[in-house]
PDB file of C-alpha atoms in Angstrom:
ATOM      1  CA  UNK A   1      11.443  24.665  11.711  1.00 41.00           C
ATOM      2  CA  UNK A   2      13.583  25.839   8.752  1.00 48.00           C
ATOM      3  CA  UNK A   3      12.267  25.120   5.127  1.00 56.00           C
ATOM      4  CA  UNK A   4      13.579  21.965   3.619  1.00 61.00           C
ATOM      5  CA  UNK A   5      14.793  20.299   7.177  1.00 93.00           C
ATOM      6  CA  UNK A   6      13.296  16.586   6.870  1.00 98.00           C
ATOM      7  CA  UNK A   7      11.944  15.505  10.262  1.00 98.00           C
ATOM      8  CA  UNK A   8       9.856  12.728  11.701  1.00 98.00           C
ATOM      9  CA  UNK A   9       6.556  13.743  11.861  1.00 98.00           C
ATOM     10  CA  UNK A  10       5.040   9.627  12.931  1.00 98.00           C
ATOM     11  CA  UNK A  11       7.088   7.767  14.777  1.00 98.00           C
ATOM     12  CA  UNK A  12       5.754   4.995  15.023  1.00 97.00           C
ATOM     13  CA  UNK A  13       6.681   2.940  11.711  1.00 98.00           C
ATOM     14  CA  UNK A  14       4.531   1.278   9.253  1.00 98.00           C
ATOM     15  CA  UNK A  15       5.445  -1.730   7.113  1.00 98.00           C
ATOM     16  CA  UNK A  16       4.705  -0.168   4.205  1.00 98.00           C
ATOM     17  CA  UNK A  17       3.007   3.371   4.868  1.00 98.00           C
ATOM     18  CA  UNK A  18       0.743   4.825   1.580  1.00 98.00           C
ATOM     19  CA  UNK A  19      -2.273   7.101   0.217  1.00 98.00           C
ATOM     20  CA  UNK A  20      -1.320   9.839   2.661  1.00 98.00           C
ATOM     21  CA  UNK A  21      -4.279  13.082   2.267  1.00 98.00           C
ATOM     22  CA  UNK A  22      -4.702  15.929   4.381  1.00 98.00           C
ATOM     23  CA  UNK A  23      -8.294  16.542   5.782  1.00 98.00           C
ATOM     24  CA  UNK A  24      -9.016  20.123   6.011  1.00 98.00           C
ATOM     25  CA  UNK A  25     -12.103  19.467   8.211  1.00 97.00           C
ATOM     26  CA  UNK A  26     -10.524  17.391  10.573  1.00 98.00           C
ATOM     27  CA  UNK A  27      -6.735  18.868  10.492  1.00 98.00           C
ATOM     28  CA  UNK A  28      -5.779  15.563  10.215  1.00 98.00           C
ATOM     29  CA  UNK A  29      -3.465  13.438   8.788  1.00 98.00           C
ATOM     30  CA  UNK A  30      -5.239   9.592   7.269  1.00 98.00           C
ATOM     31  CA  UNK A  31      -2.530   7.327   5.636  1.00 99.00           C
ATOM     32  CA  UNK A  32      -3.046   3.006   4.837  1.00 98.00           C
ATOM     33  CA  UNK A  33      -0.147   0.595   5.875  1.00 98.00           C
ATOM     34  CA  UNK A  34      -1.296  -1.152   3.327  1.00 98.00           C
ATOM     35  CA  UNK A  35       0.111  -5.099   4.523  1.00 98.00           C
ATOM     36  CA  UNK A  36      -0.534  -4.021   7.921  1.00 98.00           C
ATOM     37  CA  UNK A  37      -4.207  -3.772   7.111  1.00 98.00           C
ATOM     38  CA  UNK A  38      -4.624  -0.409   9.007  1.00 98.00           C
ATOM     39  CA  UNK A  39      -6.195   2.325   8.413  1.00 98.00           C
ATOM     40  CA  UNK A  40      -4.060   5.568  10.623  1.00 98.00           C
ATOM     41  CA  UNK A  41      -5.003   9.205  11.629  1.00 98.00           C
ATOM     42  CA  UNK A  42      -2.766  11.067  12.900  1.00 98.00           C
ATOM     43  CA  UNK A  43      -3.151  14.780  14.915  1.00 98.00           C
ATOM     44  CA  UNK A  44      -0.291  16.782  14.413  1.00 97.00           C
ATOM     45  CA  UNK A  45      -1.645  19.364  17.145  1.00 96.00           C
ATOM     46  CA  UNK A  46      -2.066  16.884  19.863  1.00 95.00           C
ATOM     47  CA  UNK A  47       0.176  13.978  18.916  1.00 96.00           C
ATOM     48  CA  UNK A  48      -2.535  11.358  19.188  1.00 98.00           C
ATOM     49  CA  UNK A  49      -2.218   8.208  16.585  1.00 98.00           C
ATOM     50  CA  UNK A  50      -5.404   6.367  16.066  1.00 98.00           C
ATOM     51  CA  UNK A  51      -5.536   3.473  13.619  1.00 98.00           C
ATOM     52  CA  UNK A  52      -8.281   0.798  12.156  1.00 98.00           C
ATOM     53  CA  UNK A  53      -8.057  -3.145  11.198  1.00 98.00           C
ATOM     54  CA  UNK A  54      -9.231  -4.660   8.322  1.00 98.00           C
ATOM     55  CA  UNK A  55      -9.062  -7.991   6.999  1.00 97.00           C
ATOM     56  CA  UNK A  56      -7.604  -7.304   3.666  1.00 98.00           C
ATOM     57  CA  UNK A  57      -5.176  -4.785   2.737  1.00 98.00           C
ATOM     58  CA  UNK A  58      -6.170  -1.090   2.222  1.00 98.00           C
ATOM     59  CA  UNK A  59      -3.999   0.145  -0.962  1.00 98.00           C
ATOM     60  CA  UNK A  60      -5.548   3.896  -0.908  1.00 98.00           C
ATOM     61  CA  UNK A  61      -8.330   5.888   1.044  1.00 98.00           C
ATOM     62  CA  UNK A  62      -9.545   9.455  -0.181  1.00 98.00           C
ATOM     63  CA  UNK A  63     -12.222  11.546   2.231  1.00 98.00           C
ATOM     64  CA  UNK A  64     -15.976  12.101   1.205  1.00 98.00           C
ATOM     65  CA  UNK A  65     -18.192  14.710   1.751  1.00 96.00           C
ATOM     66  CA  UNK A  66     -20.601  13.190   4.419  1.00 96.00           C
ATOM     67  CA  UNK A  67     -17.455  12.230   6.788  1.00 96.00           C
ATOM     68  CA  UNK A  68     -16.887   8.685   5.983  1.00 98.00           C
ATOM     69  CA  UNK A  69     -14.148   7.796   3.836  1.00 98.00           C
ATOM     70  CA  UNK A  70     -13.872   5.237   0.238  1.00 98.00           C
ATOM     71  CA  UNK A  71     -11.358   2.316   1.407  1.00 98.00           C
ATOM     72  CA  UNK A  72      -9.649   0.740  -1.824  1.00 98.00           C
ATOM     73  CA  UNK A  73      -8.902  -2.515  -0.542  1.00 98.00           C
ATOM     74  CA  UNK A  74      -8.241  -6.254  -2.003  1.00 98.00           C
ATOM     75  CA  UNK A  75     -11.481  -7.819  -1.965  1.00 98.00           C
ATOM     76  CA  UNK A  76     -13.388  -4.489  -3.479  1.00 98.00           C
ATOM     77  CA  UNK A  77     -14.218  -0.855  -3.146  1.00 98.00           C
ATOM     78  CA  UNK A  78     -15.648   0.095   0.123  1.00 98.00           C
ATOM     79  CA  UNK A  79     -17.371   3.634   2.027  1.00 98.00           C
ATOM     80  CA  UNK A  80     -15.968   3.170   5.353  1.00 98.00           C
ATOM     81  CA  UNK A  81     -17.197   5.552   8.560  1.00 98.00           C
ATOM     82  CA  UNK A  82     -14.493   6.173  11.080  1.00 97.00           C
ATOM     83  CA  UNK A  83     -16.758   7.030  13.455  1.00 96.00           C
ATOM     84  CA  UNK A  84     -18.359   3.711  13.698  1.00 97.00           C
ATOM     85  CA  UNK A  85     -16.560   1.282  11.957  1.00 96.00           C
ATOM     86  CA  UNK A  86     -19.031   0.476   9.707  1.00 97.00           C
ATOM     87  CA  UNK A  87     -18.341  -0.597   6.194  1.00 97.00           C
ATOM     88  CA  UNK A  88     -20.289  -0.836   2.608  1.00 98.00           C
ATOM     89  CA  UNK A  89     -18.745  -2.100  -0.190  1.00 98.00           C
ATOM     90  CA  UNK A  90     -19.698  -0.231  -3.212  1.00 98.00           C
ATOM     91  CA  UNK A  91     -17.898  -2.448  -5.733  1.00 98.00           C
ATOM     92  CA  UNK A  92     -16.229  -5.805  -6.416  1.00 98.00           C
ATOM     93  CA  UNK A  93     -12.768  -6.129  -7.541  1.00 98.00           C
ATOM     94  CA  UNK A  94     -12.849  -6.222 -11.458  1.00 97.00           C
ATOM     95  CA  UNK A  95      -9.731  -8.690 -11.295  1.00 98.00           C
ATOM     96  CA  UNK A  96      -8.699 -11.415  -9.855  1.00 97.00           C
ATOM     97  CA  UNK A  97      -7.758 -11.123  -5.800  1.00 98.00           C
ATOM     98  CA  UNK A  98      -4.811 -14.016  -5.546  1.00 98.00           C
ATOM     99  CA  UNK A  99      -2.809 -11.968  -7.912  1.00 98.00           C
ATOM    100  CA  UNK A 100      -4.099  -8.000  -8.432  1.00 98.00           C
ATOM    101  CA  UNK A 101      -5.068  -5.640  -6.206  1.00 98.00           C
ATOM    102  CA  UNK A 102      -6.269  -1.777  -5.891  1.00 98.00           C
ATOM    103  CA  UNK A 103      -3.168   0.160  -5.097  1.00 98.00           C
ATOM    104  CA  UNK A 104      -2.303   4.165  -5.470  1.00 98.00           C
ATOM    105  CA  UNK A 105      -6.065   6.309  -5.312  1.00 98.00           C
ATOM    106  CA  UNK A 106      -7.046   9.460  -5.680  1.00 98.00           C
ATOM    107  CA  UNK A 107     -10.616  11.518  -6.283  1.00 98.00           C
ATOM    108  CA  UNK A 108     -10.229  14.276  -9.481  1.00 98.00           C
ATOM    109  CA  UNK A 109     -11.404  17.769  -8.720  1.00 98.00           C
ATOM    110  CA  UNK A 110     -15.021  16.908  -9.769  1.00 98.00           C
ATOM    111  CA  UNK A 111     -15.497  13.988  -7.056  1.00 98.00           C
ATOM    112  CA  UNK A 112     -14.830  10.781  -8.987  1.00 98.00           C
ATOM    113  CA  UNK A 113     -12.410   8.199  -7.564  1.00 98.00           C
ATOM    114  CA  UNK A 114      -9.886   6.955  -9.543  1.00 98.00           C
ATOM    115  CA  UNK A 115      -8.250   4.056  -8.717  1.00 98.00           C
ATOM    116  CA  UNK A 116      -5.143   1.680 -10.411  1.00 98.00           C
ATOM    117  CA  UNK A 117      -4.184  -2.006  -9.498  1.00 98.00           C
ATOM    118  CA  UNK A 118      -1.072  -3.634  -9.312  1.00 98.00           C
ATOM    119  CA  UNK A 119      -0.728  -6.699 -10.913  1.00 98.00           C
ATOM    120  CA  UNK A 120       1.680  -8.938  -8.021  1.00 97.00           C
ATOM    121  CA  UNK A 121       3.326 -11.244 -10.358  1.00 97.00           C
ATOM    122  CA  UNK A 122       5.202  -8.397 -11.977  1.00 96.00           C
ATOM    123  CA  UNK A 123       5.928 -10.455 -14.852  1.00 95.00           C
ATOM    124  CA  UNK A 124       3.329  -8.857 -17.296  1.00 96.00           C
ATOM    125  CA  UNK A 125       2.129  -5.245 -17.828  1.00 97.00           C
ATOM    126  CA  UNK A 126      -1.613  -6.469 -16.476  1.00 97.00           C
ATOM    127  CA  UNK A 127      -2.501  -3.866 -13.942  1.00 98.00           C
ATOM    128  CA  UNK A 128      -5.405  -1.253 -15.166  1.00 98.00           C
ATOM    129  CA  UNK A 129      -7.042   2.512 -13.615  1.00 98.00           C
ATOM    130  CA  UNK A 130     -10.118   3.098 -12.945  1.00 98.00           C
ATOM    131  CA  UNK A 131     -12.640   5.572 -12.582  1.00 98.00           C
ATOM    132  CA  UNK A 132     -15.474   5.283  -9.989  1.00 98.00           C
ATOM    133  CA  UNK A 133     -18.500   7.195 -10.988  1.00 96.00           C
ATOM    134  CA  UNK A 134     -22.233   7.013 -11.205  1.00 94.00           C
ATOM    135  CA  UNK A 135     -22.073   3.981  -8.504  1.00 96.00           C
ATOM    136  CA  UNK A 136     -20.045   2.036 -11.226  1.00 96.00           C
ATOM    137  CA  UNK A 137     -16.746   1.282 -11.790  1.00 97.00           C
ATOM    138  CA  UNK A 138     -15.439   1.796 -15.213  1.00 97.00           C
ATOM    139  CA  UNK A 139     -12.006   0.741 -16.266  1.00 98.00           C
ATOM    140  CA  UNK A 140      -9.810   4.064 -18.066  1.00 98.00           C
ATOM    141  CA  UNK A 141      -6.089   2.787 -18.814  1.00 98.00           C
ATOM    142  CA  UNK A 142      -3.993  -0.366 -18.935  1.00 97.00           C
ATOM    143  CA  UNK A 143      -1.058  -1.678 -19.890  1.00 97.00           C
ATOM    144  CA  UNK A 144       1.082  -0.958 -16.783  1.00 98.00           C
ATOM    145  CA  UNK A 145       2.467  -3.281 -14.077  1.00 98.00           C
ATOM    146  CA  UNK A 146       2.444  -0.935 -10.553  1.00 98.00           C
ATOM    147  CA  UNK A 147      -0.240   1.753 -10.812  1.00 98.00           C
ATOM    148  CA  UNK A 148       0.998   5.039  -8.897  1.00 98.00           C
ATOM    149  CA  UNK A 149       1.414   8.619  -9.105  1.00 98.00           C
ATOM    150  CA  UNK A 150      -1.890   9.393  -9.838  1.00 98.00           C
ATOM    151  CA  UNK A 151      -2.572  13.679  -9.369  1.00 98.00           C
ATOM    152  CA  UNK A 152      -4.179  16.257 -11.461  1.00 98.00           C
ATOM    153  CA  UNK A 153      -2.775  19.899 -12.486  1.00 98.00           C
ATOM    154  CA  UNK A 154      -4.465  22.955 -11.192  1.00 98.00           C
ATOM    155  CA  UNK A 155      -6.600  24.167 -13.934  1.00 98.00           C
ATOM    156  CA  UNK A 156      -8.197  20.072 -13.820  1.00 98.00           C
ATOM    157  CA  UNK A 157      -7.025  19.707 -17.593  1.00 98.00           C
ATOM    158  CA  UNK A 158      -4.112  16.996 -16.816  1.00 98.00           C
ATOM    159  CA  UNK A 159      -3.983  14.079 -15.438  1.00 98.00           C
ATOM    160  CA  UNK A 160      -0.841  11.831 -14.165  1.00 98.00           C
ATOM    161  CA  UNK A 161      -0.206   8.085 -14.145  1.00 98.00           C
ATOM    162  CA  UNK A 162       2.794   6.235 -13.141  1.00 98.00           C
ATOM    163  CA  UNK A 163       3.781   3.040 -13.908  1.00 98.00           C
ATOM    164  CA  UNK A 164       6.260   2.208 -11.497  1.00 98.00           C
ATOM    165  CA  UNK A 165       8.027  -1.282 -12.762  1.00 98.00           C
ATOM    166  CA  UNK A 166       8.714   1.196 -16.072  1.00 98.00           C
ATOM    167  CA  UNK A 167      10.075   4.082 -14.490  1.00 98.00           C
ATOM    168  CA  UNK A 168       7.684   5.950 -16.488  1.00 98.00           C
ATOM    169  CA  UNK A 169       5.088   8.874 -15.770  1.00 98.00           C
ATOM    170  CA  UNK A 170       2.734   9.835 -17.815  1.00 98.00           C
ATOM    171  CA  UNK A 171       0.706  12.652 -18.440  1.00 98.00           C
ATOM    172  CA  UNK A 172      -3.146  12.520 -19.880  1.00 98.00           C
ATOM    173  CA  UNK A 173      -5.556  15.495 -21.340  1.00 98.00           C
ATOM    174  CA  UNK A 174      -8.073  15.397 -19.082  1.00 98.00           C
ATOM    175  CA  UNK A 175     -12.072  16.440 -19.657  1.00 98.00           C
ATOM    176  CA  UNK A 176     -13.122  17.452 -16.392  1.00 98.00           C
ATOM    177  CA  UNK A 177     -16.718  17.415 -17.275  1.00 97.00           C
ATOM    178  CA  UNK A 178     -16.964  14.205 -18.172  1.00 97.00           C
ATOM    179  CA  UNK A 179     -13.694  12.598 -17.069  1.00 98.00           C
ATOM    180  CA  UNK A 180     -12.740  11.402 -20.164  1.00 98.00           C
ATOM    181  CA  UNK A 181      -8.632  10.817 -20.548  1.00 98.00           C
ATOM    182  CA  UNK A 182      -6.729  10.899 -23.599  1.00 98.00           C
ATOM    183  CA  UNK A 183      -3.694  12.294 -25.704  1.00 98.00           C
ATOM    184  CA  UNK A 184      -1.515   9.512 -23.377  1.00 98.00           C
ATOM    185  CA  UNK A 185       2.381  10.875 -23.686  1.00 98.00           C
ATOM    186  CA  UNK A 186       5.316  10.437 -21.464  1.00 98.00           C
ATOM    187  CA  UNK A 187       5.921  12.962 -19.002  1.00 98.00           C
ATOM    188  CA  UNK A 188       9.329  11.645 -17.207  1.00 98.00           C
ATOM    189  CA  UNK A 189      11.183   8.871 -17.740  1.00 98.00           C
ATOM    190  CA  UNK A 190      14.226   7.406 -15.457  1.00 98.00           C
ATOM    191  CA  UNK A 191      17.075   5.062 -15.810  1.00 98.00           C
ATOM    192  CA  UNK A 192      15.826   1.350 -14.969  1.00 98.00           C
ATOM    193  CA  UNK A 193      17.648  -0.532 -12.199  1.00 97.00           C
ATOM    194  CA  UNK A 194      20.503  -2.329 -13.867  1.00 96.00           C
ATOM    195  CA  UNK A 195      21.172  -5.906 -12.530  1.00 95.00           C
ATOM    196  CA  UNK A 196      24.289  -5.910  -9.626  1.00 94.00           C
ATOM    197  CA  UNK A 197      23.530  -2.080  -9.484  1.00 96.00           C
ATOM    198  CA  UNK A 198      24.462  -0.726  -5.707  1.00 96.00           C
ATOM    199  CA  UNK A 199      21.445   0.538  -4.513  1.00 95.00           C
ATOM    200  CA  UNK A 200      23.590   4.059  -4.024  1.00 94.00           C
ATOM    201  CA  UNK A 201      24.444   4.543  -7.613  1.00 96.00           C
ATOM    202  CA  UNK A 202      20.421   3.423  -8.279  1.00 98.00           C
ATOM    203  CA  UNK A 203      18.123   6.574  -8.552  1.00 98.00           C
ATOM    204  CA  UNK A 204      14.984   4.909  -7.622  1.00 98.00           C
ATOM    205  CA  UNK A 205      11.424   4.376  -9.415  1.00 98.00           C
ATOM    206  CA  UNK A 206       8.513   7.114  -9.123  1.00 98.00           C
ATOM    207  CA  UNK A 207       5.762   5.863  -6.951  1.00 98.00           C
ATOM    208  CA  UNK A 208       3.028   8.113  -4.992  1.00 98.00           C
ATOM    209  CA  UNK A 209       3.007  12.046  -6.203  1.00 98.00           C
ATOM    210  CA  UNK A 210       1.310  14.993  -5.653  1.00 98.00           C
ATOM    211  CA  UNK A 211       1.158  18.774  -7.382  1.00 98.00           C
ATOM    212  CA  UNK A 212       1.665  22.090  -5.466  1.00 98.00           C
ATOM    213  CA  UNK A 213      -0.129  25.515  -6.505  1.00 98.00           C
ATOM    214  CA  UNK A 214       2.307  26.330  -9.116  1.00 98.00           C
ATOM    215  CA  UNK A 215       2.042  22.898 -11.303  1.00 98.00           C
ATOM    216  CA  UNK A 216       4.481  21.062 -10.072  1.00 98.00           C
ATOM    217  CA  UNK A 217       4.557  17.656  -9.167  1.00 99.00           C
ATOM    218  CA  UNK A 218       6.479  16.106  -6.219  1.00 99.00           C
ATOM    219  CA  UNK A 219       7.578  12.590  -6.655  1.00 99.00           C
ATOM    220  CA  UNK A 220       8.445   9.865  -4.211  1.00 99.00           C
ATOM    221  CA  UNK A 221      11.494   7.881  -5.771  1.00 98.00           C
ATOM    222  CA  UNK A 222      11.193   4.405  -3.909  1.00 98.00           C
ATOM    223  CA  UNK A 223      14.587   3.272  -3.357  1.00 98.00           C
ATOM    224  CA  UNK A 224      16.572   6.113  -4.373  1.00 98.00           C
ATOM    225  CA  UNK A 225      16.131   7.643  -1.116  1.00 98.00           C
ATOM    226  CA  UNK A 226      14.813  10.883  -2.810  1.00 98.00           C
ATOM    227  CA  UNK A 227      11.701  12.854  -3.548  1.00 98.00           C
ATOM    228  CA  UNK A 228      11.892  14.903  -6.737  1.00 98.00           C
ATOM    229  CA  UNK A 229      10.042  18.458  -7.945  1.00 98.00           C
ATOM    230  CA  UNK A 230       9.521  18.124 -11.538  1.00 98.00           C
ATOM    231  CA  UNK A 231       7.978  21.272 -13.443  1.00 98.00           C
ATOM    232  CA  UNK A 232       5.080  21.192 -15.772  1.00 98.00           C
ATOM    233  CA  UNK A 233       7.095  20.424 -18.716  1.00 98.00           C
ATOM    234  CA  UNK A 234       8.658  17.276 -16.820  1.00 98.00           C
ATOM    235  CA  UNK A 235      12.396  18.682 -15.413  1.00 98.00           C
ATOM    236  CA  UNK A 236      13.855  18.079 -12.225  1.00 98.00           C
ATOM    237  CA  UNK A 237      13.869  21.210 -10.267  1.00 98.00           C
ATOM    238  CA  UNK A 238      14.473  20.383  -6.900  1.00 98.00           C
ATOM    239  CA  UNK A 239      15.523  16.966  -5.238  1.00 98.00           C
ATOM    240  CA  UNK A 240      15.083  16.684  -1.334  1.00 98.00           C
ATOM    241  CA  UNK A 241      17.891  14.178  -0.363  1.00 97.00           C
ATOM    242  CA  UNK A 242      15.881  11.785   2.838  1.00 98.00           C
ATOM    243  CA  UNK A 243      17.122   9.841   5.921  1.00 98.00           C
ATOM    244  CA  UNK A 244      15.678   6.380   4.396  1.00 98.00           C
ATOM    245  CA  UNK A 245      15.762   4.142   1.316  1.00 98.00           C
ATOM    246  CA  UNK A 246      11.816   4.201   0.351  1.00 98.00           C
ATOM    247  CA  UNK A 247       9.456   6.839   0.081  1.00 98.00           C
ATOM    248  CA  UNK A 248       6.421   6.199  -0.779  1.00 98.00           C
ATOM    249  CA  UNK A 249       3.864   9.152  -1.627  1.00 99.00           C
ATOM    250  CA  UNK A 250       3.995  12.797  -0.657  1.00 99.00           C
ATOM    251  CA  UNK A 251       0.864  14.953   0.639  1.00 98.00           C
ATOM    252  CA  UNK A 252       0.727  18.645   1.232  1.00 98.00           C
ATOM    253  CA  UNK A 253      -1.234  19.449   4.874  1.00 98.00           C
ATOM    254  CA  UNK A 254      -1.108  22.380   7.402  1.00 98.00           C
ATOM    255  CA  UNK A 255      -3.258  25.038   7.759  1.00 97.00           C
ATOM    256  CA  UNK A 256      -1.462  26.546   4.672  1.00 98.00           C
ATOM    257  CA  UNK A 257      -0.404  23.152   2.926  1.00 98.00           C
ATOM    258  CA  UNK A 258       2.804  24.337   3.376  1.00 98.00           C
ATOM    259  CA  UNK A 259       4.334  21.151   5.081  1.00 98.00           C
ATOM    260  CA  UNK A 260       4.981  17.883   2.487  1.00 98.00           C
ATOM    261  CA  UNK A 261       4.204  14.540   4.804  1.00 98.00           C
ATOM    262  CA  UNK A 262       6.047  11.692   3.046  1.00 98.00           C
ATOM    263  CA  UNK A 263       4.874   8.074   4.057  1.00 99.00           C
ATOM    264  CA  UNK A 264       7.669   5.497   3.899  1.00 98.00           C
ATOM    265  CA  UNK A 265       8.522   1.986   4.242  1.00 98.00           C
ATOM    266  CA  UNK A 266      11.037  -0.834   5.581  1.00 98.00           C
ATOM    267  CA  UNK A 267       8.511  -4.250   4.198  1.00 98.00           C
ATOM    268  CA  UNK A 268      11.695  -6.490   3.012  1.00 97.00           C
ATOM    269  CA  UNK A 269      13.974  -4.130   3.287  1.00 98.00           C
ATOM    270  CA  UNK A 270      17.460  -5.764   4.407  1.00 97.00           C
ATOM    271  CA  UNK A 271      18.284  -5.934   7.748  1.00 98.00           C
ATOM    272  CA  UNK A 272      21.851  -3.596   7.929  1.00 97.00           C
ATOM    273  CA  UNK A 273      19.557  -0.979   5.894  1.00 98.00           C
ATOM    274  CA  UNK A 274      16.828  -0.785   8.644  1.00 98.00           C
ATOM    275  CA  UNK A 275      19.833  -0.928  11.738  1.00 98.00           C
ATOM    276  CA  UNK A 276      21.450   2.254   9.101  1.00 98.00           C
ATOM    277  CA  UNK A 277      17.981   3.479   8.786  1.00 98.00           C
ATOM    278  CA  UNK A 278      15.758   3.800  11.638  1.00 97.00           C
ATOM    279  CA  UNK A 279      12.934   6.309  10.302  1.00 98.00           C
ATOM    280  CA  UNK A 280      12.089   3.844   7.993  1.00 98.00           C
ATOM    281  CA  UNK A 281       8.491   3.422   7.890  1.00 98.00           C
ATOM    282  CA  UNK A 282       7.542   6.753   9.855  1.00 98.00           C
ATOM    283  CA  UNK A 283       5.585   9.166   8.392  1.00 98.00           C
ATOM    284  CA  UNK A 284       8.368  12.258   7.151  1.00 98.00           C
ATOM    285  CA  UNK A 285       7.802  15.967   7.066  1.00 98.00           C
ATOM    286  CA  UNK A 286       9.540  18.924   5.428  1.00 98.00           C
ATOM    287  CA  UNK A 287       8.281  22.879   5.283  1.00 97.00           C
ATOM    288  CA  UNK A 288       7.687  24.150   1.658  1.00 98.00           C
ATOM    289  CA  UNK A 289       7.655  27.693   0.192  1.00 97.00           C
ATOM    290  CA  UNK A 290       5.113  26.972  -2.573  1.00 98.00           C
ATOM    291  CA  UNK A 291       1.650  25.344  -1.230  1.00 98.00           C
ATOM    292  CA  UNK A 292       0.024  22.491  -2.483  1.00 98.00           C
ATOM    293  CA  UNK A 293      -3.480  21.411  -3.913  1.00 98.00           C
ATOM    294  CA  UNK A 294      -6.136  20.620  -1.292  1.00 98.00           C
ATOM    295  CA  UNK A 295      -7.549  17.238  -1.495  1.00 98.00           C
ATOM    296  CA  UNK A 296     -10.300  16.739  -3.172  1.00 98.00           C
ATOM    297  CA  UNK A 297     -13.467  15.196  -1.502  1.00 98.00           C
ATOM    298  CA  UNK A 298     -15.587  12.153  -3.072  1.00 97.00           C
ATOM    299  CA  UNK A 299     -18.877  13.107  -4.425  1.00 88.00           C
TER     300      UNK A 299
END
């Protein structure tokens, strides 16, 4: 397999595939569908596709340390263990379920779980982050719409937050002793989707990200049927041109981290699109040069 030569790594599709991490331990791959209600794990080396039902919708997972996983779901936070099926929640939703819920997730390199919403209405800039730590769940940030993008740089100093419905990304200082976030500034910016705009001529709106070894973060552009490499300072280096309309969120797995997996989706999406499109939904992969961050583990 060449370097750059998108291929379907999951075939089977997902309404609306997200939260994709790598597990080191497992050499695995765990992604959410997140209106499916599923949980997936996939085995690259084998080819077997496993998957979990829930009753409400899972908008991010991350792995912890004893095996079991944190579930980031409508109706609250949960530790969930694969092996049995057995759930705990460790936290209520601090917002209302009929019209919020957790969305894009991530742990920081210390072992907290950070978490945004996204506020369904769209209407108002209501959706929030935040941090899970000490057993408690402590709100960070606000003022954005669709929570995404969330990642960290390699020396654990910055922190990244996307609000979607702006076409914004933005980068935080970050404490990593503490966890405390501030110095909020824009890190990328892109043109908003103009009314009657063709969909071809649209560049798409950053959604799930991650960061490879050298600082660079790798964004999903849902809609513009792209995924972007911007540099530390917040330039486009590299855009990887892909078979369908909506990516989602990039991860970096492989023994080396050397392959990107891309989740996608086709939820809504018009019908001549999905006949034009048929990987929609599938899980995507593509061979890198420069390796990614590992994922880190909940505390």
């Amino acid at each position: 397999m060449s370097v750059g030569e998108v291929r379907v790594a999951v075939a089977s599709a997902a309404l609306l595939g997200e939260s994709p991490f790598w597990h080191p331990r497992e050499r695995a791959l765990y992604y959410c569908d997140i209106p499916g209600k599923r949980l997936y794990r996939f085995d690259p080396a084998g080819g077997a596709l496993t998957h979990w039902e829930f009753d409400s919708e899972p908008g991010s997972c991350a792995p912890c340390l004893d095996g079991t996983l944190l579930l980031a779901m409508r109706n609250g936070l949960f530790r969930f263990d694969p092996a049995t099926g057995a759930r705990e929640r460790l936290a209520e939703p601090p917002y209302d379920p009929a019209s919020e819920r957790f969305n894009d997730g991530k742990c920081d390199p210390q072992g907290r779980f950070w978490v945004g919403t996204i506020y369904e209405p769209r209407d108002a800039a209501k959706a929030t982050l935040h941090c899970f730590t000490g057993g408690k769940l402590l709100q960070r940030a606000g003022g954005a719409t669709v929570a995404n993008g969330l990642a960290w740089s390699p020396n654990g100093r910055t922190m990244y937050w996307t609000d979607t419905k702006a076409h914004t990304i933005y980068a935080f200082d970050f404490e990593p002793a503490t966890g405390e976030i501030g110095g909020q500034r824009v890190f990328a910016r892109f043109p908003l989707k103009q009314d009657g705009q063709p969909l071809e001529r649209y560049g798409g709106r950053p959604d799930g990200a991650a960061v490879d070894a050298d600082g660079c973060y790798w964004v999903a552009m849902f809609e513009g049927q792209r995924l972007l490499r911007l540099s530390p300072a917040g330039e486009v280096l590299r855009e990887v041109k892909l078979p369908v309309r909506c990516a989602t969120m990039p991860c970096f797995g492989g023994a080396d981290l050397k392959t990107i997996y891309l989740t996608t989706a086709r939820e809504k999406r018009p019908a001549a699109e999905l006949a034009a499109q048929p990987w929609a939904g599938c899980v995507l992969a593509f061979e890198v040069d420069v390796p990614g961050l590992p994922v880190n583990f909940a505390s």
